[in-house]
CSV table of C-alpha atoms in Angstrom, one decimal:
chain,number,residue,atom,x,y,z
A,1,MET,CA,28.4,73.2,289.1
A,2,PRO,CA,30.8,72.8,286.1
A,3,LEU,CA,30.9,69.4,284.4
A,4,ILE,CA,34.3,67.7,284.1
A,5,LEU,CA,34.8,64.5,282.0
A,6,VAL,CA,37.7,62.3,283.2
A,7,VAL,CA,39.0,59.9,280.6
A,8,ASP,CA,41.4,57.2,281.6
A,9,ASP,CA,41.6,53.4,281.1
A,10,GLN,CA,42.8,52.9,284.7
A,11,PRO,CA,39.9,53.0,287.2
A,12,SER,CA,42.3,53.9,290.0
A,13,ASN,CA,43.3,57.1,288.2
A,14,ILE,CA,39.7,58.0,287.6
A,15,HIS,CA,38.8,57.4,291.2
A,16,ALA,CA,41.7,59.6,292.4
A,17,LEU,CA,40.7,62.5,290.2
A,18,TYR,CA,37.0,62.0,291.1
A,19,GLN,CA,37.7,62.2,294.8
A,20,LEU,CA,39.9,65.3,294.2
A,21,LEU,CA,37.4,67.2,292.2
A,22,VAL,CA,33.9,66.0,293.3
A,23,ASP,CA,33.5,68.7,296.0
A,24,GLU,CA,33.8,71.5,293.4
A,25,CYS,CA,32.6,70.0,290.2
A,26,GLU,CA,30.2,67.5,288.7
A,27,VAL,CA,32.5,64.7,287.5
A,28,SER,CA,31.7,62.1,284.8
A,29,MET,CA,33.9,59.3,283.8
A,30,ALA,CA,34.9,57.4,280.6
A,31,THR,CA,37.3,54.5,280.4
A,32,SER,CA,38.1,54.7,276.6
A,33,GLY,CA,38.3,57.2,273.8
A,34,ALA,CA,35.1,55.8,272.2
A,35,GLU,CA,33.2,56.3,275.5
A,36,ALA,CA,34.5,59.9,275.7
A,37,LEU,CA,33.4,60.7,272.2
A,38,ALA,CA,30.0,59.2,272.8
A,39,PHE,CA,29.6,61.2,276.0
A,40,CYS,CA,30.5,64.5,274.2
A,41,ALA,CA,28.0,63.7,271.4
A,42,GLN,CA,25.3,63.7,274.1
A,43,GLN,CA,26.5,66.4,276.5
A,44,LEU,CA,29.3,69.0,276.3
A,45,PRO,CA,31.5,69.0,279.4
A,46,ASP,CA,33.1,72.3,280.6
A,47,LEU,CA,36.6,70.6,280.8
A,48,ILE,CA,38.1,67.2,279.8
A,49,LEU,CA,41.0,65.6,281.7
A,50,LEU,CA,42.3,63.1,279.1
A,51,ASP,CA,44.8,60.3,279.4
A,52,VAL,CA,47.2,59.9,276.5
A,53,LEU,CA,48.1,56.2,276.6
A,54,MET,CA,44.9,54.2,276.1
A,55,PRO,CA,44.2,51.1,274.1
A,56,GLU,CA,42.4,51.2,270.7
A,57,MET,CA,42.3,55.1,270.6
A,58,SER,CA,45.0,57.3,272.1
A,59,GLY,CA,44.2,60.6,273.9
A,60,TYR,CA,45.8,62.4,271.0
A,61,GLU,CA,43.4,60.9,268.5
A,62,VAL,CA,40.4,61.7,270.8
A,63,CYS,CA,41.6,65.3,271.1
A,64,ASP,CA,42.0,65.6,267.3
A,65,ARG,CA,38.5,64.3,266.7
A,66,LEU,CA,37.0,66.7,269.3
A,67,LYS,CA,38.9,69.7,267.8
A,68,ALA,CA,37.9,68.7,264.3
A,69,ASP,CA,34.2,68.9,265.3
A,70,PRO,CA,32.8,72.5,265.4
A,71,ARG,CA,30.5,71.5,268.2
A,72,THR,CA,33.2,70.2,270.6
A,73,ARG,CA,36.1,72.3,269.3
A,74,GLY,CA,35.8,74.9,272.1
A,75,VAL,CA,35.9,72.3,275.0
A,76,PRO,CA,39.3,72.8,276.8
A,77,ILE,CA,41.3,69.6,277.2
A,78,ILE,CA,44.1,68.9,279.8
A,79,PHE,CA,46.3,65.9,279.1
A,80,VAL,CA,47.1,63.9,282.2
A,81,THR,CA,49.7,61.3,281.4
A,82,VAL,CA,52.9,59.5,282.5
A,83,GLN,CA,54.6,60.9,279.4
A,84,GLY,CA,56.0,64.0,281.1
A,85,GLY,CA,59.0,65.0,278.8
A,86,ALA,CA,59.3,68.4,277.1
A,87,GLU,CA,58.7,66.8,273.7
A,88,ASP,CA,55.6,65.0,275.0
A,89,GLU,CA,54.3,68.3,276.4
A,90,ALA,CA,54.9,70.1,273.1
A,91,GLU,CA,53.1,67.2,271.3
A,92,GLY,CA,50.1,67.6,273.5
A,93,PHE,CA,49.8,71.3,272.9
A,94,ALA,CA,50.2,70.8,269.2
A,95,HIS,CA,47.1,68.6,269.3
A,96,GLY,CA,45.1,71.5,270.8
A,97,ALA,CA,45.3,70.9,274.6
A,98,VAL,CA,45.2,73.9,276.9
A,99,ASP,CA,47.4,72.3,279.6
A,100,TYR,CA,49.5,69.2,280.4
A,101,ILE,CA,49.8,67.5,283.8
A,102,PRO,CA,52.4,64.6,284.2
A,103,LYS,CA,51.6,61.6,286.4
A,104,PRO,CA,52.0,61.0,289.2
A,105,PHE,CA,50.1,64.3,289.7
A,106,VAL,CA,50.2,66.6,292.6
A,107,ASP,CA,46.8,67.3,294.1
A,108,VAL,CA,47.2,71.1,294.6
A,109,VAL,CA,48.5,71.4,291.0
A,110,VAL,CA,45.6,69.6,289.5
A,111,LYS,CA,43.1,71.7,291.5
A,112,ALA,CA,44.8,74.9,290.6
A,113,ARG,CA,44.9,74.1,286.9
A,114,VAL,CA,41.4,72.9,286.7
A,115,ARG,CA,40.2,76.0,288.5
A,116,THR,CA,42.1,78.2,286.2
A,117,GLN,CA,40.8,76.6,283.0
A,118,LEU,CA,37.2,76.7,284.2
A,119,ALA,CA,37.6,80.3,285.1
A,120,LEU,CA,39.1,81.1,281.7
A,121,LYS,CA,36.3,79.3,279.9
A,122,LEU,CA,33.7,81.1,281.9
A,123,ALA,CA,35.3,84.4,281.2
A,124,SER,CA,35.8,83.6,277.5
A,125,GLU,CA,32.1,82.6,277.1
A,126,SER,CA,31.0,85.7,278.8
A,127,PHE,CA,33.2,87.8,276.7
A,128,ALA,CA,32.1,86.1,273.5
A,129,ARG,CA,28.4,86.7,274.3
A,130,SER,CA,29.1,90.4,274.9
A,131,GLN,CA,31.0,90.6,271.6
A,132,ILE,CA,28.1,89.1,269.7
A,133,GLU,CA,25.8,91.7,271.1
A,134,LEU,CA,28.2,94.6,270.7
A,135,PHE,CA,29.7,94.1,267.3
A,136,GLN,CA,27.2,93.7,264.4
A,137,ARG,CA,28.8,95.4,261.4
A,138,ASP,CA,31.8,93.8,259.6
A,139,LYS,CA,34.5,96.2,260.7
A,140,LEU,CA,33.4,96.3,264.3
A,141,ALA,CA,33.1,92.5,264.3
A,142,SER,CA,36.7,92.4,263.1
A,143,VAL,CA,37.7,94.6,266.0
A,144,GLY,CA,35.8,92.2,268.3
A,145,ARG,CA,37.7,89.2,267.0
A,146,THR,CA,40.9,91.0,267.5
A,147,ILE,CA,40.1,91.8,271.1
A,148,SER,CA,38.9,88.2,271.7
A,149,GLY,CA,42.1,86.9,270.2
A,150,ILE,CA,44.2,89.1,272.4
A,151,ALA,CA,42.2,88.1,275.5
A,152,GLN,CA,42.6,84.4,274.6
A,153,GLU,CA,46.3,84.7,274.1
A,154,LEU,CA,46.8,86.7,277.2
A,155,SER,CA,44.8,84.1,279.2
A,156,SER,CA,47.6,81.5,278.8
A,157,PRO,CA,50.5,83.4,280.5
A,158,LEU,CA,48.1,85.0,283.0
A,159,GLY,CA,46.6,81.6,283.7
A,160,ASN,CA,50.1,80.1,284.2
A,161,ALA,CA,51.0,82.9,286.6
A,162,LEU,CA,47.7,82.3,288.5
A,163,ILE,CA,48.6,78.5,288.7
A,164,ALA,CA,52.0,79.3,290.1
A,165,ALA,CA,50.6,81.8,292.6
A,166,CYS,CA,48.0,79.2,293.8
A,167,THR,CA,50.7,76.6,294.1
A,168,LEU,CA,52.8,78.9,296.2
A,169,GLN,CA,49.8,79.9,298.3
A,170,ASP,CA,49.0,76.2,299.0
A,171,ASP,CA,52.6,75.4,299.7
A,172,LEU,CA,52.9,78.3,302.2
A,173,ALA,CA,49.8,77.1,304.0
A,174,GLN,CA,51.3,73.6,304.3
A,175,LEU,CA,54.6,75.1,305.6
A,176,ARG,CA,52.7,77.1,308.2
A,177,SER,CA,50.8,74.0,309.4
A,178,THR,CA,54.1,72.0,309.6
A,179,MET,CA,55.7,74.8,311.7
A,180,GLN,CA,52.8,75.1,314.0
A,181,GLY,CA,52.9,71.4,314.6
A,182,GLY,CA,56.6,71.6,315.5
A,183,GLN,CA,57.5,69.0,312.9
A,184,LEU,CA,59.5,71.1,310.5
A,185,ARG,CA,62.6,69.4,309.2
A,186,ARG,CA,65.5,70.8,307.1
A,187,SER,CA,64.3,68.6,304.2
A,188,ASP,CA,60.8,70.2,304.4
A,189,LEU,CA,62.3,73.7,304.4
A,190,ASP,CA,64.4,72.8,301.3
A,191,LYS,CA,61.4,71.5,299.5
A,192,HIS,CA,59.3,74.6,300.3
A,193,LEU,CA,62.1,76.9,299.2
A,194,ARG,CA,62.4,75.1,295.9
A,195,VAL,CA,58.6,75.3,295.3
A,196,SER,CA,58.7,79.0,296.2
A,197,ASP,CA,61.6,79.7,293.9
A,198,GLU,CA,60.0,77.9,291.0
A,199,SER,CA,56.6,79.5,291.5
A,200,VAL,CA,58.0,83.0,291.7
A,201,GLY,CA,60.1,82.4,288.6
A,202,LEU,CA,57.0,81.2,286.7
A,203,VAL,CA,55.0,84.3,287.8
A,204,LEU,CA,57.7,86.6,286.6
A,205,SER,CA,58.4,84.9,283.3
A,206,ASN,CA,54.6,84.7,282.4
A,207,LEU,CA,54.1,88.4,283.3
A,208,GLN,CA,57.0,89.3,281.1
A,209,ARG,CA,55.5,87.3,278.3
A,210,THR,CA,52.2,89.1,278.8
A,211,LEU,CA,53.9,92.4,278.4
A,212,SER,CA,55.7,91.1,275.3
A,213,ILE,CA,52.4,90.0,273.7
A,214,VAL,CA,50.8,93.4,274.2
A,215,ASP,CA,53.9,95.3,273.0
A,216,SER,CA,54.2,93.0,269.9
A,217,PHE,CA,50.5,93.5,268.9
A,218,LEU,CA,50.6,97.3,269.4
A,219,GLN,CA,53.8,97.5,267.4
A,220,SER,CA,52.6,95.4,264.5
A,221,THR,CA,49.3,97.3,264.1
A,222,ALA,CA,51.0,100.7,264.3
A,223,ASP,CA,53.6,99.7,261.7
A,224,ASN,CA,51.2,98.0,259.3
A,225,PHE,CA,48.4,100.4,259.0
A,226,GLY,CA,50.5,103.5,258.8
A,227,ASP,CA,51.5,102.6,255.3
A,228,GLN,CA,50.9,104.8,252.2
A,229,ARG,CA,49.9,103.7,248.7
A,230,ARG,CA,52.6,104.1,246.1
A,231,SER,CA,54.1,102.5,243.0
A,232,PHE,CA,56.9,100.0,243.6
A,233,SER,CA,58.8,97.1,242.0
A,234,LEU,CA,57.7,93.7,243.2
A,235,LEU,CA,61.0,92.0,242.6
A,236,GLU,CA,62.9,94.8,244.4
A,237,LEU,CA,60.5,94.3,247.4
A,238,ILE,CA,61.0,90.5,247.4
A,239,HIS,CA,64.8,90.8,247.3
A,240,GLU,CA,64.6,93.4,250.1
A,241,VAL,CA,62.4,91.1,252.3
A,242,VAL,CA,64.6,88.0,251.7
A,243,ALA,CA,67.8,90.0,252.5
A,244,GLY,CA,66.3,91.2,255.8
A,245,LEU,CA,65.7,87.5,256.7
A,246,ALA,CA,69.2,86.4,255.8
A,247,PRO,CA,70.3,85.9,259.4
A,248,ALA,CA,67.3,83.6,260.2
A,249,LEU,CA,67.7,81.7,256.9
A,250,GLU,CA,71.4,81.1,257.6
A,251,ALA,CA,70.8,80.1,261.2
A,252,GLN,CA,68.2,77.5,260.2
A,253,GLN,CA,70.1,76.5,257.1
A,254,VAL,CA,67.0,77.2,255.0
A,255,ARG,CA,67.3,78.3,251.4
A,256,CYS,CA,64.9,80.7,249.8
A,257,GLU,CA,64.2,80.1,246.1
A,258,LEU,CA,62.4,82.6,243.8
A,259,ASP,CA,60.5,81.6,240.7
A,260,ALA,CA,59.3,84.8,239.0
A,261,GLY,CA,59.0,86.2,235.4
A,262,GLU,CA,59.5,89.8,234.4
A,263,ASP,CA,59.3,92.4,237.1
A,264,VAL,CA,55.9,94.2,237.6
A,265,HIS,CA,55.0,97.4,239.4
A,266,LEU,CA,52.1,97.6,241.8
A,267,LEU,CA,50.2,100.7,243.0
A,268,SER,CA,49.4,99.5,246.5
A,269,PHE,CA,50.7,99.4,250.0
A,270,ARG,CA,54.4,98.5,249.9
A,271,GLY,CA,54.8,98.1,253.7
A,272,ALA,CA,51.8,95.9,254.0
A,273,LEU,CA,53.0,93.5,251.3
A,274,ALA,CA,56.5,93.5,252.8
A,275,LYS,CA,55.0,92.5,256.1
A,276,VAL,CA,52.9,89.8,254.6
A,277,LEU,CA,55.8,88.2,252.6
A,278,GLY,CA,58.2,88.6,255.5
A,279,THR,CA,55.8,86.9,258.0
A,280,LEU,CA,55.1,84.0,255.6
A,281,ILE,CA,58.7,83.3,254.9
A,282,HIS,CA,59.6,83.7,258.6
A,283,ASN,CA,56.9,81.3,259.6
A,284,ALA,CA,58.3,78.7,257.2
A,285,ILE,CA,61.8,79.2,258.6
A,286,LYS,CA,60.7,78.8,262.2
A,287,HIS,CA,57.9,76.3,262.0
A,288,ALA,CA,58.1,74.2,258.9
A,289,TYR,CA,61.4,72.5,259.6
A,290,ARG,CA,61.9,71.3,263.1
A,291,GLU,CA,65.5,70.6,262.3
A,292,ALA,CA,68.0,72.7,260.4
A,293,GLY,CA,67.8,72.6,256.6
A,294,GLY,CA,65.1,73.1,254.1
A,295,VAL,CA,63.7,75.2,251.2
A,296,VAL,CA,61.1,78.0,251.0
A,297,ARG,CA,59.9,78.6,247.5
A,298,LEU,CA,58.3,81.9,246.3
A,299,ARG,CA,56.5,81.7,243.0
A,300,VAL,CA,55.0,84.8,241.3
A,301,ARG,CA,52.6,84.5,238.3
A,302,PRO,CA,50.1,86.9,236.7
A,303,SER,CA,46.4,86.0,237.2
A,304,GLY,CA,44.3,87.7,234.6
A,305,ALA,CA,45.0,91.2,233.4
A,306,ASP,CA,45.1,92.9,236.8
A,307,GLN,CA,45.9,90.3,239.4
A,308,LEU,CA,49.0,88.5,240.8
A,309,GLN,CA,49.3,85.2,242.4
A,310,ILE,CA,52.1,84.8,244.9
A,311,THR,CA,52.8,81.4,246.4
A,312,VAL,CA,55.0,80.7,249.5
A,313,GLN,CA,55.6,76.9,249.8
A,314,ASP,CA,57.6,74.7,252.1
A,315,HIS,CA,58.1,70.9,252.3
A,316,GLY,CA,58.1,70.8,256.1
A,317,VAL,CA,56.1,69.1,258.9
A,318,GLY,CA,52.8,70.6,257.7
A,319,ILE,CA,49.8,71.4,259.9
A,320,PRO,CA,47.4,68.8,261.4
A,321,PRO,CA,43.9,68.9,259.9
A,322,GLY,CA,42.4,69.7,263.3
A,323,LEU,CA,44.5,72.8,263.5
A,324,LEU,CA,44.3,74.0,259.9
A,325,GLY,CA,41.0,75.9,260.4
A,326,ARG,CA,42.6,77.9,263.2
A,327,VAL,CA,45.7,79.3,261.4
A,328,PHE,CA,44.0,82.8,261.0
A,329,ASP,CA,43.2,83.0,264.7
A,330,PRO,CA,45.0,85.8,266.5
A,331,PHE,CA,48.4,84.7,267.8
A,332,PHE,CA,47.9,81.1,266.7
A,333,SER,CA,51.0,78.9,266.5
A,334,THR,CA,51.3,75.2,265.7
A,335,ARG,CA,54.2,75.0,268.2
A,336,PHE,CA,53.3,75.9,271.8
A,337,GLY,CA,55.6,78.4,273.3
A,338,VAL,CA,57.3,79.3,270.0
A,339,ASN,CA,56.7,83.0,269.0
A,340,ARG,CA,53.3,82.9,270.5
A,341,ASN,CA,53.6,86.6,271.2
A,342,GLU,CA,53.4,87.4,267.5
A,343,PRO,CA,50.0,88.2,265.9
A,344,GLY,CA,50.9,85.8,263.0
A,345,LEU,CA,48.6,85.0,260.1
A,346,TYR,CA,45.7,87.0,261.7
A,347,ILE,CA,47.5,90.2,260.9
A,348,VAL,CA,48.6,88.8,257.5
A,349,ARG,CA,45.0,88.0,256.5
A,350,ASN,CA,43.8,91.5,257.6
A,351,LEU,CA,46.6,93.1,255.5
A,352,VAL,CA,45.8,91.0,252.4
A,353,THR,CA,42.1,91.5,252.7
A,354,PHE,CA,41.7,95.1,253.8
A,355,ALA,CA,44.9,96.9,252.8
A,356,LEU,CA,45.9,95.0,249.6
A,357,GLY,CA,42.3,94.1,248.5
A,358,GLY,CA,43.3,90.5,247.9
A,359,GLN,CA,42.6,87.0,249.2
A,360,ILE,CA,44.7,84.4,251.0
A,361,GLN,CA,44.4,80.6,251.2
A,362,VAL,CA,46.4,78.0,253.2
A,363,ASP,CA,46.7,74.4,252.3
A,364,SER,CA,48.7,71.9,254.3
A,365,THR,CA,49.4,68.2,254.6
A,366,PRO,CA,51.2,66.7,257.6
A,367,GLY,CA,54.6,65.4,256.5
A,368,VAL,CA,54.3,67.0,253.1
A,369,GLY,CA,54.4,70.7,253.7
A,370,THR,CA,52.4,73.9,253.6
A,371,THR,CA,51.4,76.2,250.7
A,372,VAL,CA,50.1,79.8,251.1
A,373,ARG,CA,48.5,81.4,248.1
A,374,LEU,CA,48.0,85.1,247.8
A,375,SER,CA,45.9,86.7,245.1
A,376,VAL,CA,46.4,90.5,245.0
A,377,PRO,CA,45.4,93.2,242.5
A,378,LEU,CA,48.1,95.2,240.8
A,379,ILE,CA,46.2,98.3,241.9
A,380,SER,CA,44.6,98.3,245.3
A,381,PRO,CA,40.9,98.9,245.1
A,382,GLU,CA,41.1,102.3,246.9
A,383,ALA,CA,43.9,103.5,244.6
A,384,ARG,CA,41.9,102.4,241.5
A,385,ARG,CA,38.9,104.4,242.6
A,386,ALA,CA,41.0,107.4,243.3
A,387,ALA,CA,42.8,107.2,239.9
A,388,GLY,CA,39.4,107.0,238.2
């Protein structure tokens, strides 16, 4: 049986969740963040149901510590809390949770979401084991990580659709029981219709999101790797990229500043570099500044005789330490639900590494901002060998 750790400082909440899940899972309990961390140091649960508002150590801090530890990073966490607003939910996902259940919770919803996350974890572990056996060489391993990332990203909308379908199924069963007992009231019917309408809407919206993720990934890979090596002006390329982002810059009231010396020409992949710079600037526009207004700075400097260093910097909200190591995961986003159907920095790193022959580094401090440094050769390695 899967092992679930329930963490809550209120014994009544622990008891309610224990009674709800004990028939399907092995349930362990902790009444504080310290107890939860101590438990995970000894034994890894398959899923953690974690309260947010606890004395001494909040659920957010517990989650951050677990996600910062490579040993516990992969344990899925569902926040269960009285803080049920949209901002609270977004905050929970930003700390790395896989789901968010507001109190007072509905039994069928808790069961459905627990079942979904346990099924996704089992499938992910099985998939990961098969990928380790299947992909040994570097390029094939890269393909494996791509597939794994797509599978992980698709698991969220498909899991949400499954939750909605399970909720609808349980609600229909309850409606059927009420009708057979001859106790159906108009208020009961209104309630069931509302649940049905919401559930069907969630199924449709998440299936649409799934299709959008697949389409976005296929489009990005087809566009990026169909590029041809050629000579081009770097400043001309930068001005073209910034001009293309003008509507987004204006909408968010973000100013793009360029600090560059004399123009240089590269013999490389123009489309790949344009995609890299466009994605980095766009990320800063959409994610660095939660409110309108801000600056994105591009700095270009020579690095040795045949390298360039390109820096894209913002002074926005930054990335929490526990999430910084995941920025190159496929489809990763620091803001749940915002542009999660874009491959993001995973594609950027592949383009920088394999197409441009360079390196990329991301540094970030919460509340201070994020800096992305690119080091790329003036002549791509493939082009240099062909020229020689």
